[in-house]
């Protein structure tokens, strides 16, 4: 699930390619509110909250799936 704050067509980028569910908001809201919107739509076992400042490599995702 991808929540986009202050939606523009260009902001979707490659999300369509990866078949993401995209939630767009016309007006910007604070990031914590975006996380809540995404979490309410989530159906999986894991939640990972990121914003545009993160670059996520596959090796990093594997670490998130390991027990604490």
mmCIF file of C-alpha atoms in Angstrom:
data_model
loop_
_atom_site.group_PDB
_atom_site.id
_atom_site.type_symbol
_atom_site.label_atom_id
_atom_site.label_comp_id
_atom_site.label_asym_id
_atom_site.label_seq_id
_atom_site.Cartn_x
_atom_site.Cartn_y
_atom_site.Cartn_z
ATOM 1 C CA UNK A 1 0.000 0.000 0.000
ATOM 2 C CA UNK A 2 1.384 3.369 -0.983
ATOM 3 C CA UNK A 3 -0.074 6.572 0.446
ATOM 4 C CA UNK A 4 0.840 9.694 -1.477
ATOM 5 C CA UNK A 5 0.621 13.060 0.212
ATOM 6 C CA UNK A 6 -0.251 15.957 -2.088
ATOM 7 C CA UNK A 7 -0.906 13.733 -5.105
ATOM 8 C CA UNK A 8 0.355 14.482 -8.586
ATOM 9 C CA UNK A 9 0.462 12.017 -11.480
ATOM 10 C CA UNK A 10 4.289 12.175 -11.467
ATOM 11 C CA UNK A 11 4.433 11.172 -7.793
ATOM 12 C CA UNK A 12 3.149 7.677 -8.574
ATOM 13 C CA UNK A 13 6.290 6.798 -10.535
ATOM 14 C CA UNK A 14 7.055 3.087 -10.570
ATOM 15 C CA UNK A 15 4.384 2.128 -8.017
ATOM 16 C CA UNK A 16 2.063 1.119 -10.859
ATOM 17 C CA UNK A 17 4.755 -1.221 -12.154
ATOM 18 C CA UNK A 18 4.864 -3.088 -8.828
ATOM 19 C CA UNK A 19 1.079 -3.393 -8.661
ATOM 20 C CA UNK A 20 0.819 -1.419 -5.407
ATOM 21 C CA UNK A 21 -2.484 -0.313 -3.988
ATOM 22 C CA UNK A 22 -2.198 3.460 -4.199
ATOM 23 C CA UNK A 23 -4.047 5.843 -1.891
ATOM 24 C CA UNK A 24 -3.776 9.434 -3.064
ATOM 25 C CA UNK A 25 -4.638 12.578 -1.160
ATOM 26 C CA UNK A 26 -5.122 15.873 -2.958
ATOM 27 C CA UNK A 27 -4.147 17.970 0.064
ATOM 28 C CA UNK A 28 -0.996 17.311 2.127
ATOM 29 C CA UNK A 29 -1.435 15.961 5.660
ATOM 30 C CA UNK A 30 1.099 15.065 8.369
ATOM 31 C CA UNK A 31 3.030 11.799 7.930
ATOM 32 C CA UNK A 32 1.628 10.055 11.038
ATOM 33 C CA UNK A 33 -1.866 10.465 9.587
ATOM 34 C CA UNK A 34 -0.703 8.877 6.328
ATOM 35 C CA UNK A 35 0.640 5.907 8.285
ATOM 36 C CA UNK A 36 -2.748 5.430 9.972
ATOM 37 C CA UNK A 37 -4.558 5.519 6.624
ATOM 38 C CA UNK A 38 -2.184 2.907 5.196
ATOM 39 C CA UNK A 39 -2.337 0.717 8.312
ATOM 40 C CA UNK A 40 -6.135 0.632 8.216
ATOM 41 C CA UNK A 41 -6.011 -0.687 4.641
ATOM 42 C CA UNK A 42 -3.243 -3.227 5.342
ATOM 43 C CA UNK A 43 -4.068 -6.927 5.365
ATOM 44 C CA UNK A 44 -0.660 -8.553 5.769
ATOM 45 C CA UNK A 45 1.344 -9.740 8.739
ATOM 46 C CA UNK A 46 3.946 -6.951 8.637
ATOM 47 C CA UNK A 47 3.836 -3.157 8.553
ATOM 48 C CA UNK A 48 6.797 -1.024 7.543
ATOM 49 C CA UNK A 49 6.372 2.743 7.572
ATOM 50 C CA UNK A 50 8.695 4.683 5.281
ATOM 51 C CA UNK A 51 8.774 8.091 3.690
ATOM 52 C CA UNK A 52 10.560 9.621 0.728
ATOM 53 C CA UNK A 53 13.808 9.940 2.690
ATOM 54 C CA UNK A 54 14.366 6.160 2.801
ATOM 55 C CA UNK A 55 16.088 3.982 0.224
ATOM 56 C CA UNK A 56 15.128 0.382 0.893
ATOM 57 C CA UNK A 57 17.338 -2.384 -0.453
ATOM 58 C CA UNK A 58 16.178 -6.032 -0.442
ATOM 59 C CA UNK A 59 18.803 -6.916 2.181
ATOM 60 C CA UNK A 60 17.279 -4.342 4.536
ATOM 61 C CA UNK A 61 13.799 -5.799 4.133
ATOM 62 C CA UNK A 62 15.119 -9.243 5.079
ATOM 63 C CA UNK A 63 16.439 -7.773 8.357
ATOM 64 C CA UNK A 64 13.000 -6.356 9.172
ATOM 65 C CA UNK A 65 11.474 -9.824 8.859
ATOM 66 C CA UNK A 66 13.831 -11.373 11.446
ATOM 67 C CA UNK A 67 12.633 -11.859 15.057
ATOM 68 C CA UNK A 68 13.788 -9.265 17.583
#
